PDB file of C-alpha atoms in Angstrom:
ATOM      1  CA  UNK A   1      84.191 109.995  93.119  1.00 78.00           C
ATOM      2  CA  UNK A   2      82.917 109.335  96.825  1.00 94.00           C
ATOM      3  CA  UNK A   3      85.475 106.425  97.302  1.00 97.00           C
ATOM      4  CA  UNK A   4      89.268 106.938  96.864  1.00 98.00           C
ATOM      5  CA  UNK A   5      92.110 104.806  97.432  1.00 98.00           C
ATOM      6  CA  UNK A   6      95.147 106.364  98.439  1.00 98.00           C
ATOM      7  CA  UNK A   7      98.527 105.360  99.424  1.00 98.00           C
ATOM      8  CA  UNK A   8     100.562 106.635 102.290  1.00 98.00           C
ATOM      9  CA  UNK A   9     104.302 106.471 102.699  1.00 98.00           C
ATOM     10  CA  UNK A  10     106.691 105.870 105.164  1.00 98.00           C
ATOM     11  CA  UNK A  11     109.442 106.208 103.222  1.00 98.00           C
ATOM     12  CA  UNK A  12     113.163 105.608 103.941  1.00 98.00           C
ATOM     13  CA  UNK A  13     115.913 108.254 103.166  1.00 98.00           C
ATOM     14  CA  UNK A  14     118.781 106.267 101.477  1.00 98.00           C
ATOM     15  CA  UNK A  15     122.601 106.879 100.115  1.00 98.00           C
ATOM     16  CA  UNK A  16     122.549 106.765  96.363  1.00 98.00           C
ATOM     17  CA  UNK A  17     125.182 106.315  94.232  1.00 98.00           C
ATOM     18  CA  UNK A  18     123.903 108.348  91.153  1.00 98.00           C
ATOM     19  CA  UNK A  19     120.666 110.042  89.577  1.00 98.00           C
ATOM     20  CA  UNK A  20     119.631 106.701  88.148  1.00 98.00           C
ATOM     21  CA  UNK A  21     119.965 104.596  92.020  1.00 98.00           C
ATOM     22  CA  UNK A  22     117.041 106.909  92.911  1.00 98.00           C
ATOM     23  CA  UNK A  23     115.166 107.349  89.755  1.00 98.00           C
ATOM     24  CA  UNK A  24     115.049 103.827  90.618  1.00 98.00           C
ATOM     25  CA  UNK A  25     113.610 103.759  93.790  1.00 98.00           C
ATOM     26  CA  UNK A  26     110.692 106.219  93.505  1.00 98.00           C
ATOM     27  CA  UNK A  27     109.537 104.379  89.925  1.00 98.00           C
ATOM     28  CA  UNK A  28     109.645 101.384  91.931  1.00 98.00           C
ATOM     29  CA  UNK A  29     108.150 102.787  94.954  1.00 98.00           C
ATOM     30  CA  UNK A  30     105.303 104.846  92.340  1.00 98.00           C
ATOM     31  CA  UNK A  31     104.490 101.318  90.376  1.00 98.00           C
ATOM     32  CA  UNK A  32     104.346  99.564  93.611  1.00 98.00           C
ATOM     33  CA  UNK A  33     101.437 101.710  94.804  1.00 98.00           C
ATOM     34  CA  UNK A  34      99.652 101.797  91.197  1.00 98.00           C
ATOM     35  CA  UNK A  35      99.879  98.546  90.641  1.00 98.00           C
ATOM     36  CA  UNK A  36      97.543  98.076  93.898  1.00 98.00           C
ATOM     37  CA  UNK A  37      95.319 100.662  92.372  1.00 98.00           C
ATOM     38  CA  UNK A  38      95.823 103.725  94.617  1.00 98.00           C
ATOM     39  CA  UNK A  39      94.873 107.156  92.797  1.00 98.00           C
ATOM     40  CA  UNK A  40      96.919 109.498  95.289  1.00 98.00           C
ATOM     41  CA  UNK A  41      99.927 108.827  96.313  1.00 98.00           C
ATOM     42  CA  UNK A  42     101.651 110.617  99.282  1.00 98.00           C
ATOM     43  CA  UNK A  43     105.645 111.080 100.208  1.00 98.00           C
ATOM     44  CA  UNK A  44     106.849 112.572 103.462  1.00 98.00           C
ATOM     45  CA  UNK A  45     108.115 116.401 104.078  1.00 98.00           C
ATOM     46  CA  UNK A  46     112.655 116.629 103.349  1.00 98.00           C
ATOM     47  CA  UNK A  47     112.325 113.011 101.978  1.00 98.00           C
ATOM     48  CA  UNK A  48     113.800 114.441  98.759  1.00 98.00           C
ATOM     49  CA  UNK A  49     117.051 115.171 100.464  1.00 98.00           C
ATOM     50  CA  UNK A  50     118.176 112.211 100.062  1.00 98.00           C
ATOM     51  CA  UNK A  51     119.559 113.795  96.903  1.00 98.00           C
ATOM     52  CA  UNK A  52     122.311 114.724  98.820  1.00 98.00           C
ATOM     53  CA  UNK A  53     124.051 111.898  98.546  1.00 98.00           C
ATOM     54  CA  UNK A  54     124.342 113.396  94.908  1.00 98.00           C
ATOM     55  CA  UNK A  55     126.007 116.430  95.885  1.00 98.00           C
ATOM     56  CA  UNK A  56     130.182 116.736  96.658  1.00 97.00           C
ATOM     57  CA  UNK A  57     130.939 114.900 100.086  1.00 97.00           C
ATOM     58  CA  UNK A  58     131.606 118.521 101.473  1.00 97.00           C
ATOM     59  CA  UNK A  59     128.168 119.236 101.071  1.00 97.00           C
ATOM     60  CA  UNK A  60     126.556 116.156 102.916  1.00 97.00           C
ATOM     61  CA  UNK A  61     126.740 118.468 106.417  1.00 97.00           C
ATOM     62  CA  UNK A  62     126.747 121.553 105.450  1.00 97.00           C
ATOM     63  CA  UNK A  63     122.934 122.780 105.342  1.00 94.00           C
ATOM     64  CA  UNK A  64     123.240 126.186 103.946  1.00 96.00           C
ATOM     65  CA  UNK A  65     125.816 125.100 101.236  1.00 97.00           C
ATOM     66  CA  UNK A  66     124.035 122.265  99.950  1.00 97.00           C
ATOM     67  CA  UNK A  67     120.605 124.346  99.405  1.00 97.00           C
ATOM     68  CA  UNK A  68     121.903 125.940  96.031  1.00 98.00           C
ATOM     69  CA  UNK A  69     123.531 122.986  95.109  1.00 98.00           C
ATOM     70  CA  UNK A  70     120.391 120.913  95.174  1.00 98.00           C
ATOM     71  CA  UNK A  71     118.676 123.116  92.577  1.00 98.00           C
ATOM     72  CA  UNK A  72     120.262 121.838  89.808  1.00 98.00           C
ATOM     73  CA  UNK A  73     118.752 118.383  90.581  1.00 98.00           C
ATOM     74  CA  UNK A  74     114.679 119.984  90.721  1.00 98.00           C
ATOM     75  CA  UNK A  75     114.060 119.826  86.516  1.00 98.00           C
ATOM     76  CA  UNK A  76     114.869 116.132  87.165  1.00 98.00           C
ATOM     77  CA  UNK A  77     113.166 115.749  90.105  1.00 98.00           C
ATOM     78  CA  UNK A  78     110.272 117.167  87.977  1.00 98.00           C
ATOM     79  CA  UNK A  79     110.155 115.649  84.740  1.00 98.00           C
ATOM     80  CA  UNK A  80     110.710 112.263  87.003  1.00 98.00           C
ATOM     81  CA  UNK A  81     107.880 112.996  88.865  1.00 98.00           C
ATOM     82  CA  UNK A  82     105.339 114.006  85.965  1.00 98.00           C
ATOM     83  CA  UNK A  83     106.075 111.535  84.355  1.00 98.00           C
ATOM     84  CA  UNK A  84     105.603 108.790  86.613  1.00 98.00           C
ATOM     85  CA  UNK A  85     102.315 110.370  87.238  1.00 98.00           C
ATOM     86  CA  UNK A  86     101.614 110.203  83.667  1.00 98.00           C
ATOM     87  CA  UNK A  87     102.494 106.568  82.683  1.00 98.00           C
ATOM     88  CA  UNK A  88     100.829 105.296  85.928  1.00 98.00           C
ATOM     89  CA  UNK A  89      97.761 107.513  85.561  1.00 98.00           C
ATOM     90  CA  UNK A  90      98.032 108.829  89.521  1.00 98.00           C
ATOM     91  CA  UNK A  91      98.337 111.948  92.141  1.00 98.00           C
ATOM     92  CA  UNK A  92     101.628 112.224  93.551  1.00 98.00           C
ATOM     93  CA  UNK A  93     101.953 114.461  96.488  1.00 98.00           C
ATOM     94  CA  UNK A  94     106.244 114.176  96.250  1.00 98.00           C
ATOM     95  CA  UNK A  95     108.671 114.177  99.269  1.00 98.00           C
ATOM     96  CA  UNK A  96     109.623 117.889  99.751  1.00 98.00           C
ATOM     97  CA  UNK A  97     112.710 119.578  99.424  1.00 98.00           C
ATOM     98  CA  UNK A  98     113.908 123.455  99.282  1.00 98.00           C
ATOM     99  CA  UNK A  99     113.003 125.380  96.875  1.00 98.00           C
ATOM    100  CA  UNK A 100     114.390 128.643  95.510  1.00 98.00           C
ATOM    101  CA  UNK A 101     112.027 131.808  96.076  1.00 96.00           C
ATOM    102  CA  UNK A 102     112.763 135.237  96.391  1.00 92.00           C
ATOM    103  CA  UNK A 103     115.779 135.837  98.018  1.00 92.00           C
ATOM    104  CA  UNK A 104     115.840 132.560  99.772  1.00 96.00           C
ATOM    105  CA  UNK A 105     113.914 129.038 100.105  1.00 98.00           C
ATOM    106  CA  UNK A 106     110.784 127.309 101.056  1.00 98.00           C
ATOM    107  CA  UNK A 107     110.252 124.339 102.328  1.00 98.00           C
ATOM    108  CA  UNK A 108     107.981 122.831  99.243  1.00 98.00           C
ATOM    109  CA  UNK A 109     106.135 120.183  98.572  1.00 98.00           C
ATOM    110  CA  UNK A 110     105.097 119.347  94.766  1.00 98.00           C
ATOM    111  CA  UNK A 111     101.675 118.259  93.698  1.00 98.00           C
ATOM    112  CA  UNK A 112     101.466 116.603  90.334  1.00 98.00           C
ATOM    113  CA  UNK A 113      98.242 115.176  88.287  1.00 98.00           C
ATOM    114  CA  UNK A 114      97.863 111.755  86.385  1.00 98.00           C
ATOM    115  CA  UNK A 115      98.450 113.816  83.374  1.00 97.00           C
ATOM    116  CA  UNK A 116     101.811 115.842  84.298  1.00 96.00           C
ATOM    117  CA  UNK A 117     100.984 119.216  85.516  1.00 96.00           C
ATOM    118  CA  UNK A 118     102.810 120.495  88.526  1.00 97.00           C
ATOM    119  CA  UNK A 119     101.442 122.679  91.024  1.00 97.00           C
ATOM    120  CA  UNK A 120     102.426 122.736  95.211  1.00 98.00           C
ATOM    121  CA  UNK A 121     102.300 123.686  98.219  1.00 98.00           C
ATOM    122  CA  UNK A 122     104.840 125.509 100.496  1.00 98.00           C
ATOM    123  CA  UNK A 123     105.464 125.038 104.545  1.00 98.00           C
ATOM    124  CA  UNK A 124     104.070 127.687 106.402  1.00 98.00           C
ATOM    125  CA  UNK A 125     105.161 127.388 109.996  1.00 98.00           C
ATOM    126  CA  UNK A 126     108.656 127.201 110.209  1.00 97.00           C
ATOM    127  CA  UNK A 127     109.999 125.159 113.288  1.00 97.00           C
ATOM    128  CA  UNK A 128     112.865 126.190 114.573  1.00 96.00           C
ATOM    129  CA  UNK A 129     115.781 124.430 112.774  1.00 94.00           C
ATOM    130  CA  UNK A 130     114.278 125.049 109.580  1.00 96.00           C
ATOM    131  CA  UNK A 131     114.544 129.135 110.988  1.00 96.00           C
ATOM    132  CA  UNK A 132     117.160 129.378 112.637  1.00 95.00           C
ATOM    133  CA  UNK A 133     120.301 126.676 111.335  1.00 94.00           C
ATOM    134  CA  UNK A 134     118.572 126.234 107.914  1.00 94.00           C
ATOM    135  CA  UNK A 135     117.171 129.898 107.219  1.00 95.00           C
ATOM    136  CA  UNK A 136     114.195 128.133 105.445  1.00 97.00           C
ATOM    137  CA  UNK A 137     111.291 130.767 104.937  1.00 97.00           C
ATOM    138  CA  UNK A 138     108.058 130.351 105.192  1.00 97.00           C
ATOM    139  CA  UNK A 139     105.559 130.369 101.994  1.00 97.00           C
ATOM    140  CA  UNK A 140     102.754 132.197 101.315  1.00 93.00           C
ATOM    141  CA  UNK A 141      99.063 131.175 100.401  1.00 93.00           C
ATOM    142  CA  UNK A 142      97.006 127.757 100.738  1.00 96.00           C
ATOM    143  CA  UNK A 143      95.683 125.426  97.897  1.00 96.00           C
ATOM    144  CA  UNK A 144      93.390 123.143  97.555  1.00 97.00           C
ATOM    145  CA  UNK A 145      94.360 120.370  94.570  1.00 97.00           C
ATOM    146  CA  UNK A 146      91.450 118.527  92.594  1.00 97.00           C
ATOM    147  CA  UNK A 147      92.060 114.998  92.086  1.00 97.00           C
ATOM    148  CA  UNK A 148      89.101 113.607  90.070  1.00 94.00           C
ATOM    149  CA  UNK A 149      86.527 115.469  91.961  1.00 95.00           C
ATOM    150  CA  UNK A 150      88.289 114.895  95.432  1.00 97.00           C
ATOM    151  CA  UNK A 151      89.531 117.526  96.831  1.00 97.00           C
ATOM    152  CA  UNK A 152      92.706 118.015  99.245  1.00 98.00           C
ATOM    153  CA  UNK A 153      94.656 120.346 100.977  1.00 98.00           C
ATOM    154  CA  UNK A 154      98.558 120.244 102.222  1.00 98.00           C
ATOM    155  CA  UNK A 155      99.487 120.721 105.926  1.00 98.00           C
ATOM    156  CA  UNK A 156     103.264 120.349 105.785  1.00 98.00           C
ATOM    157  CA  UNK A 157     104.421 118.904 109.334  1.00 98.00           C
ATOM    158  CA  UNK A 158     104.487 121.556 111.317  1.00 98.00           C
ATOM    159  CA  UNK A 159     101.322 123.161 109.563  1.00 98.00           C
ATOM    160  CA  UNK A 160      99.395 120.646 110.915  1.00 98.00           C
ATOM    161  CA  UNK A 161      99.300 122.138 114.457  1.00 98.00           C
ATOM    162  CA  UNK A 162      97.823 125.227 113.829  1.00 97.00           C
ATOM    163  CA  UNK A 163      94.125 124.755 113.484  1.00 95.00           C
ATOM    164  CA  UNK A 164      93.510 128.061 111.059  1.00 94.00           C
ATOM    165  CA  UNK A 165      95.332 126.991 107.842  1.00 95.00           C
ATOM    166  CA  UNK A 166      93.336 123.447 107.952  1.00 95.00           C
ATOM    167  CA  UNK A 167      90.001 125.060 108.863  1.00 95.00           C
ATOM    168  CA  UNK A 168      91.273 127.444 105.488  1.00 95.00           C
ATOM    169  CA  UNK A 169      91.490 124.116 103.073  1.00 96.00           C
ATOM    170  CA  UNK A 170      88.603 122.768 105.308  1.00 95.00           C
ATOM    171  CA  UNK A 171      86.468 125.530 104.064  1.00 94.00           C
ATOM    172  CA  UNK A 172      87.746 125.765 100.370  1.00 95.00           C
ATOM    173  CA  UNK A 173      86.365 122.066  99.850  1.00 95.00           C
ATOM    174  CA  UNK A 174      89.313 120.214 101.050  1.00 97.00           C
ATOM    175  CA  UNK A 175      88.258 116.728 102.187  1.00 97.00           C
ATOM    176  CA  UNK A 176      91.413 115.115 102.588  1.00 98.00           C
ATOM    177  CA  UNK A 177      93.800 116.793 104.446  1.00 98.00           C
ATOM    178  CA  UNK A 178      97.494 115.630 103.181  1.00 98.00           C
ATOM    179  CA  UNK A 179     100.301 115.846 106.231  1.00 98.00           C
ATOM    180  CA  UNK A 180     103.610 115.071 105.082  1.00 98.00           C
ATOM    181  CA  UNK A 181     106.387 115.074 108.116  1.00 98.00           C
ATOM    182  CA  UNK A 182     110.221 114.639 108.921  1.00 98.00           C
ATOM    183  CA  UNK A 183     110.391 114.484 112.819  1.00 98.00           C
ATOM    184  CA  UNK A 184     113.498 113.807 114.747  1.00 95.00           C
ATOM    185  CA  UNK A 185     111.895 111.703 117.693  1.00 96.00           C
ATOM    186  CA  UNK A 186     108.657 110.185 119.259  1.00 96.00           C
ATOM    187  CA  UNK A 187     107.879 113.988 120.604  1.00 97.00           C
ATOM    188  CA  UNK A 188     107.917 115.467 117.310  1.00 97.00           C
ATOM    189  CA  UNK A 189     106.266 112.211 115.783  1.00 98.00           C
ATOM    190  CA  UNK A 190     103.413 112.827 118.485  1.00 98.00           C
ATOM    191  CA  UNK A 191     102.475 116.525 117.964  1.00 98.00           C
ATOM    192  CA  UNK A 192     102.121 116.132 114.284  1.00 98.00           C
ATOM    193  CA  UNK A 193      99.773 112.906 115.243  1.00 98.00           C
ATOM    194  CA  UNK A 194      97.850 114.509 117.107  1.00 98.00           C
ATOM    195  CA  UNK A 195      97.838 117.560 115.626  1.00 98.00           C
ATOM    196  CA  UNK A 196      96.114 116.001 112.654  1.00 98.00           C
ATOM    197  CA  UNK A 197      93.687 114.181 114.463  1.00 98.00           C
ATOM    198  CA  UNK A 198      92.765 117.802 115.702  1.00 98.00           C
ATOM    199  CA  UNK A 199      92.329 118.662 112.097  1.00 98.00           C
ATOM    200  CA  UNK A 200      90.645 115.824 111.042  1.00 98.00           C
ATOM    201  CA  UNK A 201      88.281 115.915 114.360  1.00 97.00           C
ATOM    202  CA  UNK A 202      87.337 120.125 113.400  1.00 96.00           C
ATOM    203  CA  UNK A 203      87.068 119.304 109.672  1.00 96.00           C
ATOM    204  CA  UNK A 204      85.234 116.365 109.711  1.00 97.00           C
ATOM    205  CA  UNK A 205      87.743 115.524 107.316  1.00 97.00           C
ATOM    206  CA  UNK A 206      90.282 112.643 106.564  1.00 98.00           C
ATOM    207  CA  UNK A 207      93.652 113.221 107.255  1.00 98.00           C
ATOM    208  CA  UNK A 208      96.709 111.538 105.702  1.00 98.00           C
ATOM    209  CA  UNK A 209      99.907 111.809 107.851  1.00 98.00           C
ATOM    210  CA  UNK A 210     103.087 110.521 105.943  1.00 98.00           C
ATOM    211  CA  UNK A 211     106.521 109.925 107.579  1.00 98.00           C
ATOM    212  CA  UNK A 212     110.138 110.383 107.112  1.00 98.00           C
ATOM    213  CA  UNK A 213     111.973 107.377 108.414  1.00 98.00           C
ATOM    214  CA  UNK A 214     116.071 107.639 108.414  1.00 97.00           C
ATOM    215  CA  UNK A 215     119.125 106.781 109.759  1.00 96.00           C
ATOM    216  CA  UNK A 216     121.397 108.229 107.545  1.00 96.00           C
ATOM    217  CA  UNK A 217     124.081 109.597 109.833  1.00 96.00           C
ATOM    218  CA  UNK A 218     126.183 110.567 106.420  1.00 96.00           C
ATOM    219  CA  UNK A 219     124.162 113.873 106.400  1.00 96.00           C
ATOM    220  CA  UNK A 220     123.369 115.987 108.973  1.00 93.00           C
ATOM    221  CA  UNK A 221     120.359 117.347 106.520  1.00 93.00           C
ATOM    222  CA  UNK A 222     118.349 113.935 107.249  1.00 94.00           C
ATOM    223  CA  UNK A 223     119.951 111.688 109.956  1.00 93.00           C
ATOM    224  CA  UNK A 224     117.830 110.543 112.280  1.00 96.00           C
ATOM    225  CA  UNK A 225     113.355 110.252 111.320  1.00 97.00           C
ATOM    226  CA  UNK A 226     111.170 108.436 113.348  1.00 97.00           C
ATOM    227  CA  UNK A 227     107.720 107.509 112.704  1.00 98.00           C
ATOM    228  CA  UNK A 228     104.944 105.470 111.751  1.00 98.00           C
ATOM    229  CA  UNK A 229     102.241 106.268 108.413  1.00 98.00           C
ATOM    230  CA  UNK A 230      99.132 106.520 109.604  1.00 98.00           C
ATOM    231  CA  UNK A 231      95.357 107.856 107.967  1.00 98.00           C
ATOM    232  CA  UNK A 232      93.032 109.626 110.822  1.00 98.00           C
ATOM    233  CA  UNK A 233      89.347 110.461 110.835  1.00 98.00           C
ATOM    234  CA  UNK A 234      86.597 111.867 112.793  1.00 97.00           C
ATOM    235  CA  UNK A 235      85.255 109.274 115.783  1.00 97.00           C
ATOM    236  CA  UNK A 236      81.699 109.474 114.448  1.00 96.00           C
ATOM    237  CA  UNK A 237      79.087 107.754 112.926  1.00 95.00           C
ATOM    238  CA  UNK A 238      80.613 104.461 110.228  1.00 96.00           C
ATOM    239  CA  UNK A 239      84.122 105.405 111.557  1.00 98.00           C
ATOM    240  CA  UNK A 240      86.476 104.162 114.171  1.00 97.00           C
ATOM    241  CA  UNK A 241      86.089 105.361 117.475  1.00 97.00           C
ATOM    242  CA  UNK A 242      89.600 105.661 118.208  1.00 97.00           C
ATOM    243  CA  UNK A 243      89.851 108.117 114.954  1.00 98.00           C
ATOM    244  CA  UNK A 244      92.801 105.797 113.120  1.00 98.00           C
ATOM    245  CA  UNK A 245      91.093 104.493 110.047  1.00 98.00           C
ATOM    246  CA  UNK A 246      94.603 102.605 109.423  1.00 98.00           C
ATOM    247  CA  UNK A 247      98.510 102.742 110.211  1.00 98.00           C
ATOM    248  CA  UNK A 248     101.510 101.174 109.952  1.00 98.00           C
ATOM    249  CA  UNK A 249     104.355  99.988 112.323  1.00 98.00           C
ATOM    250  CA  UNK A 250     106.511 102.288 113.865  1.00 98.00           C
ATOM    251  CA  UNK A 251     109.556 103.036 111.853  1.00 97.00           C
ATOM    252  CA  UNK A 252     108.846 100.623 109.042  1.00 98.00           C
ATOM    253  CA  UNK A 253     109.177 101.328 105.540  1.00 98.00           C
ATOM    254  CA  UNK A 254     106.472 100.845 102.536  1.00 98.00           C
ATOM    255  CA  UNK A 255     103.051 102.167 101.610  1.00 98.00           C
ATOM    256  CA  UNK A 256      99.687 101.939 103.587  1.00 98.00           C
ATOM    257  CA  UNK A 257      97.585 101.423 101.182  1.00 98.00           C
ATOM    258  CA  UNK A 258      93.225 102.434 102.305  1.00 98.00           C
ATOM    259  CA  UNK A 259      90.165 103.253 100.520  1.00 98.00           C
ATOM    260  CA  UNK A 260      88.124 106.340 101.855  1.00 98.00           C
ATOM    261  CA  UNK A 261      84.823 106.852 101.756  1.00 98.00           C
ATOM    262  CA  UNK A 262      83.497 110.165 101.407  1.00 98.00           C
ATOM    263  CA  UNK A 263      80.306 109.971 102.060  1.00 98.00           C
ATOM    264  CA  UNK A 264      81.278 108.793 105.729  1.00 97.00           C
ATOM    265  CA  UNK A 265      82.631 111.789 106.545  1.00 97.00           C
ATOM    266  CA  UNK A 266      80.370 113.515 104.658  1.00 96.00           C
ATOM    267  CA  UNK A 267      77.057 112.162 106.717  1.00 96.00           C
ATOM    268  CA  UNK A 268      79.343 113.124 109.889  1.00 96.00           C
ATOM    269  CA  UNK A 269      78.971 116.635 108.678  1.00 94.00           C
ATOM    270  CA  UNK A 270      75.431 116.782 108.318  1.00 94.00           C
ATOM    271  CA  UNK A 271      74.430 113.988 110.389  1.00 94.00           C
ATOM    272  CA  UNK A 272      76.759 113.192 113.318  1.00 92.00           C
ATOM    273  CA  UNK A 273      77.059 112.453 117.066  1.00 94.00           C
ATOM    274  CA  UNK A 274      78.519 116.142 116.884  1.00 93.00           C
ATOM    275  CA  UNK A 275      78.688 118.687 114.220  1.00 90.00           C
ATOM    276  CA  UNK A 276      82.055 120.184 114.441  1.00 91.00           C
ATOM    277  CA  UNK A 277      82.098 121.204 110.523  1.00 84.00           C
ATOM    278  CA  UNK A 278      78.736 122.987 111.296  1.00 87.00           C
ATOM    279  CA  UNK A 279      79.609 125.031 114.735  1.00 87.00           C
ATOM    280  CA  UNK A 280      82.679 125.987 113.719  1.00 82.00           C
ATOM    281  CA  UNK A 281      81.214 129.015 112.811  1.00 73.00           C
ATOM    282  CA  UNK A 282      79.036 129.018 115.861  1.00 70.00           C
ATOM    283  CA  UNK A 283      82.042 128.652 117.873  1.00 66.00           C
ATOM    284  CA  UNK A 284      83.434 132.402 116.811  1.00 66.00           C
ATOM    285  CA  UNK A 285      80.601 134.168 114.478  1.00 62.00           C
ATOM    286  CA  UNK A 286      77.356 133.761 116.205  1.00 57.00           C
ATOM    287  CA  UNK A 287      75.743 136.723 117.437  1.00 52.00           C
ATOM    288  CA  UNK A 288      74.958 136.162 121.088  1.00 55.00           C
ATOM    289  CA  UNK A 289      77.702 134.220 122.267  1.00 56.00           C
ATOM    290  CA  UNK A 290      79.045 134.919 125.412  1.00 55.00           C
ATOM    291  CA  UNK A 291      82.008 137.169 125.821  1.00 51.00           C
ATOM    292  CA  UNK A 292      84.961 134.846 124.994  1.00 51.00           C
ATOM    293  CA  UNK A 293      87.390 137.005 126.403  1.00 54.00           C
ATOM    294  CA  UNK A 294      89.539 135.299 129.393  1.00 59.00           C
ATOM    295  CA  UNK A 295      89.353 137.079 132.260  1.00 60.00           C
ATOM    296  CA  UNK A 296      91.740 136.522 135.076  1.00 60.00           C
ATOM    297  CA  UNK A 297      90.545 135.942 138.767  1.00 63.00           C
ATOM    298  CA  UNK A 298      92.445 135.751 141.424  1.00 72.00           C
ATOM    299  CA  UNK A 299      91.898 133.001 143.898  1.00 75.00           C
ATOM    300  CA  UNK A 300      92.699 133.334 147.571  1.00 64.00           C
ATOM    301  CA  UNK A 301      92.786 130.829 150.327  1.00 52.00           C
TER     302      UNK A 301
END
């Protein structure tokens, strides 16, 4: 497959009555996006905790009790999920949620196939409400996901920043790179944004940043998202020179719906203005370099 079309969400967090309000929703939101013939199909990071609304009203603000509460909702969330993915024949990155692990939780994110099977990715980089009000720990390990010969990684909001765990997926054949986010504000909204570009610029690589949008003041879990979906790319040969291949308006709801083609990004690899992919390696490994270690001069005048 060198051409892929993929779907993008900025998806809503709303107040649901019972389990069968927001089976509801994501079938609609998963036939929506099949039905216009996109193979991968991405949700935002905490958009699952909109299950919330499900738990006891005691629970809507309290963000250590509601963790093991919300447990007993994942088989559901699950078997939902897969099989969605099977009936519509489609990749479903799903919104993330916590996740039991060890003696705690991670921040996951599941990745199901067009015929059911569930693997996923955890967060990372914990920011600091996720370590210090939620307790929220970070996982362990990257994957990279084959959809039909296309291959993507996960960079869960925060992730995104850190150049080393995309260059990771970058370099175990990732050529999407997947960004779900929940950000609070335009600031937040903007690092992840360009934090991605970043990725997508050092890759050579698409990257696919999907927002949380909320204003759901009945849980402190999820009240206030901001932001806008959006799909970046290198500014290089047969792409755009600003690097946005396509987005969306600013806290709007619904899908943005692109096809990418691979072998753009691939020719940038091997064939571009610059060759990021190829002196990576230059830029740390090559024998010769100069000493990249900073020295520090004092300047007197």
């Amino acid at each position: 497959m060198t051409v892929i079309r993929v779907a993008v969400a900025a998806y809503p967090v709303d107040f649901h009555p019972d389990w069968a309000a927001y089976e509801a929703k994501v079938s609609a939101w998963v036939q929506d996006a099949a039905r216009q013939g996109a193979a991968l199909l991405v949700f935002p990071e905490y958009g699952a905790l909109e299950l919330v609304s499900l738990l006891p009203p005691e629970l809507h603000h309290d963000v250590i009790g509601m963790l093991p509460a919300l447990q007993a909702l994942l088989p559901e969330f699950l078997a939902l999920h897969g099989r969605l993915a099977r009936q519509h024949g489609v990749g479903i990155v799903a919104a993330s949620l916590p996740v039991a692990s060890g003696d705690g939780y991670v921040n996951r994110a599941y990745v199901i196939g067009p015929d059911g099977t569930v693997s996923w990715q955890d967060k990372l980089m914990m920011t600091r409400f996720e370590d210090e009000e939620w307790h929220i720990s970070p996982g362990r390990g990257t994957r990279v996901f084959d959809l039909g010969g296309v291959k993507f990684g996960v960079a869960i909001c925060y992730d995104s920043e850190f150049p080393r765990l995309a260059r990771t997926l970058a370099e175990a054949g990732a050529e999407l790179l997947v960004v779900p986010s929940f950000t609070g504000s335009r600031h937040g909204y903007t690092r992840v944004r360009v934090g991605s570009m970043a990725r997508a610029l050092e890759g050579q690589c698409y990257a696919l940043h999907a927002p949380l949008i909320a204003d759901a003041m009945w849980t402190y879990a999820v009240e206030d998202a901001h932001g806008m979906s959006a799909i970046y790319a290198p500014a290089d040969n047969g792409l755009p020179e600003d690097g946005i291949v396509a987005q969306g308006e600013w806290n709007t709801p619904g899908w943005l719906i692109h096809d990418l083609d691979l072998t753009l990004t691939r020719n940038v690899r091997v064939d571009g203005h610059v060759l990021n992919w190829r002196d990576r390696v230059a830029a740390q490994e090559r024998p010769g370099m100069p000493d990249t270690m900073a020295l520090t001069v004092p300047v007197r005048g």
